Coordinates of C-alpha atoms and ligand atoms in Angstrom, one line a residue:
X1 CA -12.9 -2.1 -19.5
X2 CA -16.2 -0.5 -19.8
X3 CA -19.2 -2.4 -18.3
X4 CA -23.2 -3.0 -19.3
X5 CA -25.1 0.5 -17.9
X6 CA -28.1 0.0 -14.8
X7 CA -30.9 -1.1 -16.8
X8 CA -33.5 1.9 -17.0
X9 CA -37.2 1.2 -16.0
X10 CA -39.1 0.1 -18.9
X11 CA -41.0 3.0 -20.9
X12 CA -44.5 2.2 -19.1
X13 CA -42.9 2.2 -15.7
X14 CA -41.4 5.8 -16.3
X15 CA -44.6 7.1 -17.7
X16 CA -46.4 5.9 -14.9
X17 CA -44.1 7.5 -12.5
X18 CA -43.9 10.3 -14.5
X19 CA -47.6 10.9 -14.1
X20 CA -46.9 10.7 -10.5
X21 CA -44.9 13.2 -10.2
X22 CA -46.5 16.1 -13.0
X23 CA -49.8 15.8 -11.1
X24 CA -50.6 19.3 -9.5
X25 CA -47.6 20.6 -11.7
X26 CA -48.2 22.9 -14.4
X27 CA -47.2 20.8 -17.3
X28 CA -50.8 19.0 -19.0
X29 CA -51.0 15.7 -18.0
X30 CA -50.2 14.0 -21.4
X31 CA -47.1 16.0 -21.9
X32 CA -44.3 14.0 -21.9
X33 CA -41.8 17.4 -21.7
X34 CA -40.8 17.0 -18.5
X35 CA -41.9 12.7 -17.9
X36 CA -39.1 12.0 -20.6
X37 CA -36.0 13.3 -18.2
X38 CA -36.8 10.7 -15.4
X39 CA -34.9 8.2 -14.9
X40 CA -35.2 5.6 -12.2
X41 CA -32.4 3.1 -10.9
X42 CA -32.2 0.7 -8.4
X43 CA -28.9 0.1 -6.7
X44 CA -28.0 -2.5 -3.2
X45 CA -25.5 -2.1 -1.2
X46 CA -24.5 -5.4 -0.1
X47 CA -21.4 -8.2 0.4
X48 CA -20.2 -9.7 -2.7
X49 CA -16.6 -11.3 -4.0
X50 CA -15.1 -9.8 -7.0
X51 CA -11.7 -11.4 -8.9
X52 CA -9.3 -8.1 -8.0
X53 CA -6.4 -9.8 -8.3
X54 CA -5.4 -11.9 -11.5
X55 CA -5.8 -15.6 -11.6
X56 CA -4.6 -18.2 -10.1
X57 CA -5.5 -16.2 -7.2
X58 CA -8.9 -16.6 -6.3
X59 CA -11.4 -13.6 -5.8
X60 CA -12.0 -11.1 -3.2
X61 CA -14.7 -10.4 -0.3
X62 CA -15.9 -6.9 -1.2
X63 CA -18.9 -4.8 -0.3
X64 CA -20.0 -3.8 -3.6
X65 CA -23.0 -2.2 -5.3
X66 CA -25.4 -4.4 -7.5
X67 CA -22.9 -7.2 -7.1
X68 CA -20.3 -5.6 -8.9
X69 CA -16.9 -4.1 -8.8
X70 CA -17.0 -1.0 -9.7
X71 CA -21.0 -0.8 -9.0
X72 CA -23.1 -0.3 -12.2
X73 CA -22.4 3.2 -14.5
X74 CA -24.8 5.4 -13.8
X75 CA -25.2 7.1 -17.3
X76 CA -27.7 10.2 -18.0
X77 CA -28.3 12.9 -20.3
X78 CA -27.9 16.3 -19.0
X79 CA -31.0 17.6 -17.8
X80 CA -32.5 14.5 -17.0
X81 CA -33.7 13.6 -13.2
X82 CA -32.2 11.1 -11.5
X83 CA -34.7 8.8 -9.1
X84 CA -32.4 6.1 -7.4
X85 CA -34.0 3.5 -4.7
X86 CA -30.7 2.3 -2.5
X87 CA -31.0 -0.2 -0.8
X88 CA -28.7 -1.1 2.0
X89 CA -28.0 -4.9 2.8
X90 CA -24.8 -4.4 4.7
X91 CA -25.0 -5.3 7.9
X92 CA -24.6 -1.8 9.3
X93 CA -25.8 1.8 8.3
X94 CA -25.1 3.3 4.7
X95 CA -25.5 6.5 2.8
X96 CA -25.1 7.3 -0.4
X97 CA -23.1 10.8 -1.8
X98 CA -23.1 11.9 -5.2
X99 CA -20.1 13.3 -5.2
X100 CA -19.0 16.4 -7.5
X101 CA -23.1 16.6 -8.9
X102 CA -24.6 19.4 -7.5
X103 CA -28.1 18.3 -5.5
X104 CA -30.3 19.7 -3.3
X105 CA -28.8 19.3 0.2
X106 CA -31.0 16.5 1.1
X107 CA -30.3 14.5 -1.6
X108 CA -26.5 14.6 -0.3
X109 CA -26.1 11.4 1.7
X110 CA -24.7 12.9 4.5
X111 CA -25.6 10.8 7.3
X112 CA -27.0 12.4 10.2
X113 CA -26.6 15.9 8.5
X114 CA -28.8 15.8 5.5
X115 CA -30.3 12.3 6.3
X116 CA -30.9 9.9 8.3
X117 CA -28.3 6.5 7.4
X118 CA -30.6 3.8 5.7
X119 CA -31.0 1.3 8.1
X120 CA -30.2 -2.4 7.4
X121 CA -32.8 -3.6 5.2
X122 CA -34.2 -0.5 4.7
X123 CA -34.5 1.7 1.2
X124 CA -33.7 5.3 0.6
X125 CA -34.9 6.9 -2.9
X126 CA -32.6 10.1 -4.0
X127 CA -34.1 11.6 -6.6
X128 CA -32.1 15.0 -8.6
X129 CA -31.4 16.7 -11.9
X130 CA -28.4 16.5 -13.8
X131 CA -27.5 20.1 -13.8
X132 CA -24.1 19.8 -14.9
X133 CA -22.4 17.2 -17.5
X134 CA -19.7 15.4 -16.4
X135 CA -17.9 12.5 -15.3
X136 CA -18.9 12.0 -11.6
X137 CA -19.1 9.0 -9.1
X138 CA -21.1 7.6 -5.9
X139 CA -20.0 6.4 -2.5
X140 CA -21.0 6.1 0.9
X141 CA -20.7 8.7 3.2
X142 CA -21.0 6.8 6.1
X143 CA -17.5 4.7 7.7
X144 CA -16.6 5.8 4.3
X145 CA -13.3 4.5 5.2
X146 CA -13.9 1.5 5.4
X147 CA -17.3 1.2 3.0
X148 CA -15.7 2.3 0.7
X149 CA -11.9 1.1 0.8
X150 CA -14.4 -2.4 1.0
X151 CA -15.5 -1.7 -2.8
X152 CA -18.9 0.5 -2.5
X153 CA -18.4 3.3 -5.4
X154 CA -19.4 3.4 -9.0
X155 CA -19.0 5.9 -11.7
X156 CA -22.2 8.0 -12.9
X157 CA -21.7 9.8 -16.1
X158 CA -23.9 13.0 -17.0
X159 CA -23.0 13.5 -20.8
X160 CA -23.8 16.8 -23.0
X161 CA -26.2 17.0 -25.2
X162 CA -23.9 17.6 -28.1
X163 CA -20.7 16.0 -26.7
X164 CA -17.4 15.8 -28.2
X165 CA -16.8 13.8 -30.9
X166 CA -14.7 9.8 -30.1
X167 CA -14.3 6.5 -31.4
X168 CA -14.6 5.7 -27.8
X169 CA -16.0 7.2 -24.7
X170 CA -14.6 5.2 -21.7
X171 CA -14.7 5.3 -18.3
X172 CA -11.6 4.0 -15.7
X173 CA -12.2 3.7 -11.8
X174 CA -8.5 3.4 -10.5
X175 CA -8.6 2.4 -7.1
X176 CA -6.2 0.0 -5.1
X177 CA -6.5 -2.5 -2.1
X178 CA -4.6 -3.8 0.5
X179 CA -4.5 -7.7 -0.4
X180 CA -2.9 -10.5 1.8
X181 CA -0.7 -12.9 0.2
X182 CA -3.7 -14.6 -0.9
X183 CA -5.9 -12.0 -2.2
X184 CA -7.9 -11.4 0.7
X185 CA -8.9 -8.2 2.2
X186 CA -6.4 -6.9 5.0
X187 CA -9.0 -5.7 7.5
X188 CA -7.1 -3.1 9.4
X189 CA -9.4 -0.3 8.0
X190 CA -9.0 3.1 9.9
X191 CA -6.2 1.9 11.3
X192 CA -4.4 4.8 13.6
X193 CA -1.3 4.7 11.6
X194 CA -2.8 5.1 8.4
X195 CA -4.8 7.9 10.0
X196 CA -1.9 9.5 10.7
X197 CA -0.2 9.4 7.7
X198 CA -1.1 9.0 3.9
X199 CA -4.0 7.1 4.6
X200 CA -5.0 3.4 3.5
X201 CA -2.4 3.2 0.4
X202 CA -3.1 -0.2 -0.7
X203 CA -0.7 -2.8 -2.7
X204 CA -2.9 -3.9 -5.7
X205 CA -3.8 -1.3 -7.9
X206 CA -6.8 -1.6 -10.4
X207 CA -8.6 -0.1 -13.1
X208 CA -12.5 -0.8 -13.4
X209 CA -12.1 -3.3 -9.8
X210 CA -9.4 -5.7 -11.6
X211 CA -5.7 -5.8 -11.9
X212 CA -4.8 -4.6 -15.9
X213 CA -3.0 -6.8 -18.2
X214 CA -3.1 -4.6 -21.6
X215 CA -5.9 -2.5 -23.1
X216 CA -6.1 -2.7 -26.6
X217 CA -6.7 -0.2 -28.7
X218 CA -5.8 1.3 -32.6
X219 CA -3.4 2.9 -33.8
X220 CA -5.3 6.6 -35.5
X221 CA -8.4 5.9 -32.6
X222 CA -9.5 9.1 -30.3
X223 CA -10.5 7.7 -27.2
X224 CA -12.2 10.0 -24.1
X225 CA -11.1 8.4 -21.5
X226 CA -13.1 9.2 -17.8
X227 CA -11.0 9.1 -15.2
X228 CA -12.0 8.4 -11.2
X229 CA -10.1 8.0 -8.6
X230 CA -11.8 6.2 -6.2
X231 CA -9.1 5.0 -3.6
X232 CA -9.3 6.2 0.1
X233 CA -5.8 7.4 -0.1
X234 CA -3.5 7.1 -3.3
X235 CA -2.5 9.5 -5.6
X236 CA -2.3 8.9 -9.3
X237 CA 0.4 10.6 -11.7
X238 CA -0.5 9.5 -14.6
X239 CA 2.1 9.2 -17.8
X240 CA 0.8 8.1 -20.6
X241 CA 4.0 7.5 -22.7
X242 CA 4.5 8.9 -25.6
X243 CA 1.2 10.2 -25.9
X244 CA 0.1 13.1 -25.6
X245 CA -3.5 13.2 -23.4
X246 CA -5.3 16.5 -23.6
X247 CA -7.3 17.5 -20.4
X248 CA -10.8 18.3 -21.2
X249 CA -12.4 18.2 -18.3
X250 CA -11.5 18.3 -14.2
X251 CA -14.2 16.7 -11.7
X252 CA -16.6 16.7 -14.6
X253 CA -16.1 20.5 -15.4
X254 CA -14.8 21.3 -18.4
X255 CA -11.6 23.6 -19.0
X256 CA -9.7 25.3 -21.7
X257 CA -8.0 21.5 -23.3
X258 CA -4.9 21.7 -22.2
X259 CA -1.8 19.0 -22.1
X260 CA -1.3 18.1 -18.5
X261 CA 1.7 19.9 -16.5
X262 CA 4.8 17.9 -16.9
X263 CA 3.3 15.4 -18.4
X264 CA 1.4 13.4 -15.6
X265 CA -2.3 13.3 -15.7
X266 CA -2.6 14.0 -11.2
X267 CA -5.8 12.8 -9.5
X268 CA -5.6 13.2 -5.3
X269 CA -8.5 10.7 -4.0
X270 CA -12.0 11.7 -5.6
X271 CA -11.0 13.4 -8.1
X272 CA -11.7 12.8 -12.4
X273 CA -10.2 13.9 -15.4
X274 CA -11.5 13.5 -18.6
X275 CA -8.6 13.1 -21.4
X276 CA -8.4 12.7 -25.1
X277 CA -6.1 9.9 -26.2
X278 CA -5.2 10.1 -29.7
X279 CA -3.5 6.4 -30.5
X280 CA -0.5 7.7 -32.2
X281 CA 2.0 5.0 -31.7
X282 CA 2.9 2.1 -34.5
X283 CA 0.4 -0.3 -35.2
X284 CA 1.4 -3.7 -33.3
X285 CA 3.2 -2.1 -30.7
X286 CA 3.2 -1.4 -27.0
X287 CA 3.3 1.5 -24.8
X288 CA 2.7 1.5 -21.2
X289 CA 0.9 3.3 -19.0
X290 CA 3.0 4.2 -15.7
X291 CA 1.7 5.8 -12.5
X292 CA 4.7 8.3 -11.1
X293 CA 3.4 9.9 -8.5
X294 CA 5.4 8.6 -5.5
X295 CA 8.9 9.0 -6.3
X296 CA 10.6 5.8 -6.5
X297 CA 7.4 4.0 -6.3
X298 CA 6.8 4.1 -10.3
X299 CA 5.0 0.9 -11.4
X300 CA 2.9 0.1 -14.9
X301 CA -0.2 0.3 -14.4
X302 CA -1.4 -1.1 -18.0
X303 CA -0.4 -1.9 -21.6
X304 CA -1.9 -0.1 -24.5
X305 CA -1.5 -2.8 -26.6
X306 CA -2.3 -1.8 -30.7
X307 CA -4.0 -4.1 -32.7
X308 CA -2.0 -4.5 -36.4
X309 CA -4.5 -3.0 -38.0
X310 CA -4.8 0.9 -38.1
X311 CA -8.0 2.7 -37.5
X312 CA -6.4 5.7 -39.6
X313 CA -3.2 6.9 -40.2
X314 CA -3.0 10.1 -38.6
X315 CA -5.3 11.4 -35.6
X316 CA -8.6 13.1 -36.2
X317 CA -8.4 17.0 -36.1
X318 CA -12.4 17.1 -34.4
X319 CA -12.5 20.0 -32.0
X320 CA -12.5 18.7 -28.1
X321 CA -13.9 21.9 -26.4
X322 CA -16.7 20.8 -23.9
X323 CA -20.1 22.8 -23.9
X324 CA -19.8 25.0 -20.6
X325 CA -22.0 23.8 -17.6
X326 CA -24.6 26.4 -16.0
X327 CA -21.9 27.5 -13.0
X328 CA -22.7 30.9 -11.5
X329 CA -19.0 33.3 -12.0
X330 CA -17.6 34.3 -8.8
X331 CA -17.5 37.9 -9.1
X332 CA -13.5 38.7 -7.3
X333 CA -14.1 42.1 -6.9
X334 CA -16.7 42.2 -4.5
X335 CA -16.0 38.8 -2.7
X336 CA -16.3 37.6 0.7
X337 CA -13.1 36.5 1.6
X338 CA -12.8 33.4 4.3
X339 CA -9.7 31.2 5.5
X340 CA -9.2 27.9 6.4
X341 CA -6.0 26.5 8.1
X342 CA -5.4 22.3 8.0
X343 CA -3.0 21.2 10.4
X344 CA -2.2 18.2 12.1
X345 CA -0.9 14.9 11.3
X346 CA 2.4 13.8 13.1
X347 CA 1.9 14.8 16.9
X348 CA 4.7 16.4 18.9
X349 CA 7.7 18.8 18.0
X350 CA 7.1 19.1 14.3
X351 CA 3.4 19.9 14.7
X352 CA 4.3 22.6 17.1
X353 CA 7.0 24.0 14.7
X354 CA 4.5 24.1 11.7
X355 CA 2.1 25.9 13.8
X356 CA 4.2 28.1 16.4
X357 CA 5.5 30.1 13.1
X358 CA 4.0 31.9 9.9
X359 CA 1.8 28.8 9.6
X360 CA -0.5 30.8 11.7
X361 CA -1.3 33.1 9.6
X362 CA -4.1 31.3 7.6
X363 CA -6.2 31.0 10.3
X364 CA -9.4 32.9 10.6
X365 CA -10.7 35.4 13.5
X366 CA -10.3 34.0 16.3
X367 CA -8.3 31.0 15.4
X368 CA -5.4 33.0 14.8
X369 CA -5.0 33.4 17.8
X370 CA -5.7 30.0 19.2
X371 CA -3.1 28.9 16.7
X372 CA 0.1 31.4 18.0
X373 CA -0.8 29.8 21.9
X374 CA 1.4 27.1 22.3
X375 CA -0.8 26.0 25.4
X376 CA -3.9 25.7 23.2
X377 CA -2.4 23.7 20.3
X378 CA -1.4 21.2 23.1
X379 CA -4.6 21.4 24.0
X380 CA -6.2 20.3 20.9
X381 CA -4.1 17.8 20.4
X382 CA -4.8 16.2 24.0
X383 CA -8.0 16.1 22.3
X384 CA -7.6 12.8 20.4
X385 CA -8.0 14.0 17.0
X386 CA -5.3 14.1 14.2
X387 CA -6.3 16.2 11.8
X388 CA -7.8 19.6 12.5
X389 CA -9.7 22.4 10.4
X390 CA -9.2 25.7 12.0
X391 CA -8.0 24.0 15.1
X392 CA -11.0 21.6 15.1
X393 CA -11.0 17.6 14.5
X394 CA -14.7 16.7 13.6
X395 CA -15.9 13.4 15.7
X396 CA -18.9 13.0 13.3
X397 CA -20.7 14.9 10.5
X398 CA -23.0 17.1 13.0
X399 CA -21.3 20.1 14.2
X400 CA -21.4 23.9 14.7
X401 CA -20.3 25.5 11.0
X402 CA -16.9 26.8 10.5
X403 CA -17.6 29.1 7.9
X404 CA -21.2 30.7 7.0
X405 CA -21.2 32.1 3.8
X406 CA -24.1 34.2 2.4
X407 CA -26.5 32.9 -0.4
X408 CA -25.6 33.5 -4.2
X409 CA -22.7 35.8 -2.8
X410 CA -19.5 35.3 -4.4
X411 CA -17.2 34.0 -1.5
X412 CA -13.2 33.4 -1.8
X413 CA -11.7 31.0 0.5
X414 CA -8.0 31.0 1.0
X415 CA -6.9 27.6 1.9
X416 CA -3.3 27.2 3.6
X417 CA -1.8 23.4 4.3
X418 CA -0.4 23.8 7.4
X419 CA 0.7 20.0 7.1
X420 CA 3.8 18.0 5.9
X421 CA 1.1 16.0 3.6
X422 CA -0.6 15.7 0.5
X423 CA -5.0 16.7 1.3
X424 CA -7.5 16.3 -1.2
X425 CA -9.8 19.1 0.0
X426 CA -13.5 18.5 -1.1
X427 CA -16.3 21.1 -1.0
X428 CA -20.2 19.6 -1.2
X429 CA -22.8 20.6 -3.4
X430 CA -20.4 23.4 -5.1
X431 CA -18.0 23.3 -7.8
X432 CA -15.5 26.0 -7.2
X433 CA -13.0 27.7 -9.2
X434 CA -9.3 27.3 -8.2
X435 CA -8.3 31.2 -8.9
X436 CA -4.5 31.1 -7.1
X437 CA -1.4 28.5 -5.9
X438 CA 1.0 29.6 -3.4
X439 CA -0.1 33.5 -4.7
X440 CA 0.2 33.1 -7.9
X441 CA -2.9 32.7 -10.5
X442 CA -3.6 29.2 -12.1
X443 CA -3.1 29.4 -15.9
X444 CA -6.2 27.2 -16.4
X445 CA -8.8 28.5 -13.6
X446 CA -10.2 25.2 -13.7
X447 CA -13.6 24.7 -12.1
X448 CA -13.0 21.6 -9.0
X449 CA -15.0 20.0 -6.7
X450 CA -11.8 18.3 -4.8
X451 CA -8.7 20.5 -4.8
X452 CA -5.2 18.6 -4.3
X453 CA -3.4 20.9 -1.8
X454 CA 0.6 19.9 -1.6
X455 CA 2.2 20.3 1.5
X456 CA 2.7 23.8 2.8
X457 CA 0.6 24.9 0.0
X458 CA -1.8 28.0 -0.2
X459 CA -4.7 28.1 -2.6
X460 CA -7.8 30.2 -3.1
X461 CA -11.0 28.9 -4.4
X462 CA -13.8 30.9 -5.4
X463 CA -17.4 30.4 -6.5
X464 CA -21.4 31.3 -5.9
X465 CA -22.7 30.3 -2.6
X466 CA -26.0 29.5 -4.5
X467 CA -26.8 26.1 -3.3
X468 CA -28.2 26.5 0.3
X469 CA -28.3 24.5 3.5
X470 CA -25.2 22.4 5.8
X471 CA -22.7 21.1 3.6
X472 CA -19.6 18.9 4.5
X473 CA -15.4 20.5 3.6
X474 CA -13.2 17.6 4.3
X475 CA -9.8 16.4 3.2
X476 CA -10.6 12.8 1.0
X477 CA -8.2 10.5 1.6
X478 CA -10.8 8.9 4.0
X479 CA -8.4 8.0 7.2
X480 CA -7.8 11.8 7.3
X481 CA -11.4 12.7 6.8
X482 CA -12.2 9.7 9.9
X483 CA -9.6 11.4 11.6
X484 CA -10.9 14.5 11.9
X485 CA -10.5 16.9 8.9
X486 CA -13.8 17.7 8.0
X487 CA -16.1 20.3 8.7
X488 CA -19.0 21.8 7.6
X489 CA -20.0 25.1 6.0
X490 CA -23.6 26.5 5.9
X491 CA -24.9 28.5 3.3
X492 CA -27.8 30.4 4.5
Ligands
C2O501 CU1 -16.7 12.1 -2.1 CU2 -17.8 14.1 1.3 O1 -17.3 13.0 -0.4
CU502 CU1 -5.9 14.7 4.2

């Protein structure tokens, strides 16, 4: 399950680079202080096949990076910059985001916005520091419904300088596909149904691009296991049996270790968790691994099958606190406070009902109004979008900003889900705390990137506003995001 790391550029390369880039800086020119944090990559976008579903079946078509499903780990020490050359041989446009790190806005592969898309052919070099530890992934930004419901995404893993202690440090990439009968690719991406309801749920679920037999492990072994979920659409629930996974970190942050609530480890579309797995079943046996989210939909995702032999007998008592990362605290008190109304989804009566009634009252300035006029929601939805933020559907990443919030201010939004529907709300180039749930405060503040909103459900974020410059707030299940719910907030 884990998979070889990018090869890094060999030591004379980097030096020679790093010369590059310290001339006309203040470090001497022999000093290797700040040379020894780069780190160069190479990645391609391109067309490859990858064996998704078990054999006999034969493999898949996929769009993949570096020929391979997931593409390659991206692993880095904190601290260190990132230089990666992308290059796109698709056949059409590509960008890449770095989703959950936070970069300067030019680095954030938002195409159009922050970039321009890289061409066919063509090469576009990010380069960034790892400010923040964590687990954290890539994907394009661009058709990212279909780019990357295709296969384009890979894990990139920033990891403390002093990180917790394992027998293993594993990463998983759950994502799922919809397969014909034999194994190939359905290609109804961004398909108007699945835009208007929970996306591109697929029918073949995998872990690390392949369908999961077992997993083997030890009984007495820790494992941190890195969880992404990189599917346009599906929701993960995670039960690990009768183990008992402690949660570390979310989207790369870390938080207070906690068990996870009733049990299930929940990931909405983009988002990680980073669990410790103690193997504390029998030797020789077998527990499974079962995803729960959807009711009545429960499958096993994958065995953990333990070897006969014991690691140890009785699970290591090392501490499993994370380091914290350099995040700015929101100070509450003196706040900006900002709302932002989702609505949308199924058109007609029910829309109107969500909206015509207390629904409203999320809505910001103007828009609260707009959203109590029954002649302007029919209006907007004449407008051929599905999805709205503050009674807007977004027809491409280049629009006016909803929200401008004021530089290394402390801002708190108050999110409502106007909608009958699960939304994976993502901010860029922030991580922001989650301070409330339908008014009441979260036990664990935890620090997200992607927020799982439930339907009808109200939650404040909060956080710094101290990375400037246009940055995109979208829903991530990607046929919601393509149909409209996304938006973008400036920080100026
Ligand atoms: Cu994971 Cu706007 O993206
Ligand atoms: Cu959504």
């Amino acid at each position: 399950m884990s998979y070889p790391r990018l090869p890094a550029l060999t030591r004379r390369t980097f030096l020679a680079s790093a010369a590059a880039l310290s001339a006309g800086a203040m470090l001497p020119p022999q000093s290797n202080a700040r040379a020894a944090g780069l780190r160069e990559f190479r990645l391609r976008a391109g067309p490859g096949r990858a064996q998704i579903a078990p054999e006999p079946y034969g493999d898949t078509a996929v769009w993949c990076y570096g020929g391979r499903l997931p593409g390659p780990e991206i692993r880095v020490r904190q601290g260190e910059r990132l230089r990666i050359a992308v290059e796109n041989a698709l056949d059409e446009e590509t960008t890449v985001h770095w989703h959950g790190l936070r970069v300067p806005n030019a680095m954030d592969g938002v195409p159009h916005l922050t970039q321009a898309p890289i061409a066919p052919g063509e090469t576009f070099t990010y380069e960034f520091d790892a400010v923040d530890a964590g687990t954290f992934w890539y994907h394009p930004h661009q058709r990212s419904f279909e780019q990357v419901g295709r296969g384009l995404y890979g894990p990139l893993i920033v990891e403390e300088a002093d990180p917790v202690r394992v027998d293993r440090d594993l990463t998983w990439v759950l994502s799922d596909w919809r397969l014909t009968e034999t194994a190939e690719m359905r290609d109804d991406f961004g398909n108007r149904h699945d835009m208007m309801h929970n996306g591109r749920v697929g029918n073949t679920v995998t872990i690390n691009g392949r369908v999961p037999d077992i997993f083997p492990v030890r009984k007495g072994e820790r494992i941190r296991l890195r969880l992404i979920n990189a599917a346009n659409a599906r929701i993960f629930g995670l039960d690990f049996g009768s183990h008992g996974p402690v949660v570390i970190a979310l989207d790369g942050q870390p938080v207070e270790p906690h068990a996870p609530q009733d049990g299930l480890v929940v990931l909405g579309p983009a988002m990680r968790a980073d669990i410790i797995l103690d193997m504390t079943a029998d030797a020789g046996s077998r527990v499974s691994v079962t995803d729960r989210f959807y009711k009545d939909l429960e499958y096993r995702l994958v065995d953990l099958a333990y070897d006969d032999r014991p690691l140890r007998e009785t699970a290591p008592d090392w501490p499993v606190a994370l380091p914290p990362n350099p995040l700015l605290e929101p100070d509450l008190i003196s706040a900006a406070r900002h709302k932002v109304t989702f609505n949308g989804g199924m058109m007609g009566a029910m829309v109107m009902q969500e909206m015509g009634g207390s629904m409203g009252e999320g809505s910001s300035g103007a828009m609260g109004g707009m959203m109590g006029n029954m002649g302007a929601m029919v209006d907007m939805m004449h407008s051929g979008g599905i999805w709205f933020i503050n009674g807007v559907a977004a027809e491409g990443h280049v629009m006016d900003p909803m929200l401008t919030l004021a530089r290394d201010k402390s801002h708190v939004i108050a999110m409502t889900n106007a909608t009958a529907w699960h939304h994976p709300i993502h901010l860029h180039g922030h991580s922001f705390r989650v301070i409330s749930r339908n008014g009441e405060p979260t036990p664990h503040r935890e620090w997200q990137d992607t927020v799982l909103m439930s339907p009808r459900e109200r939650i404040e974020i909060a956080f710094v506003a101290d990375n400037p410059g246009d940055w995109m707030l979208h829903c991530h299940i990607l046929e919601h995001q393509a149909a409209g719910m996304m938006g973008v907030f400036r920080v100026a």
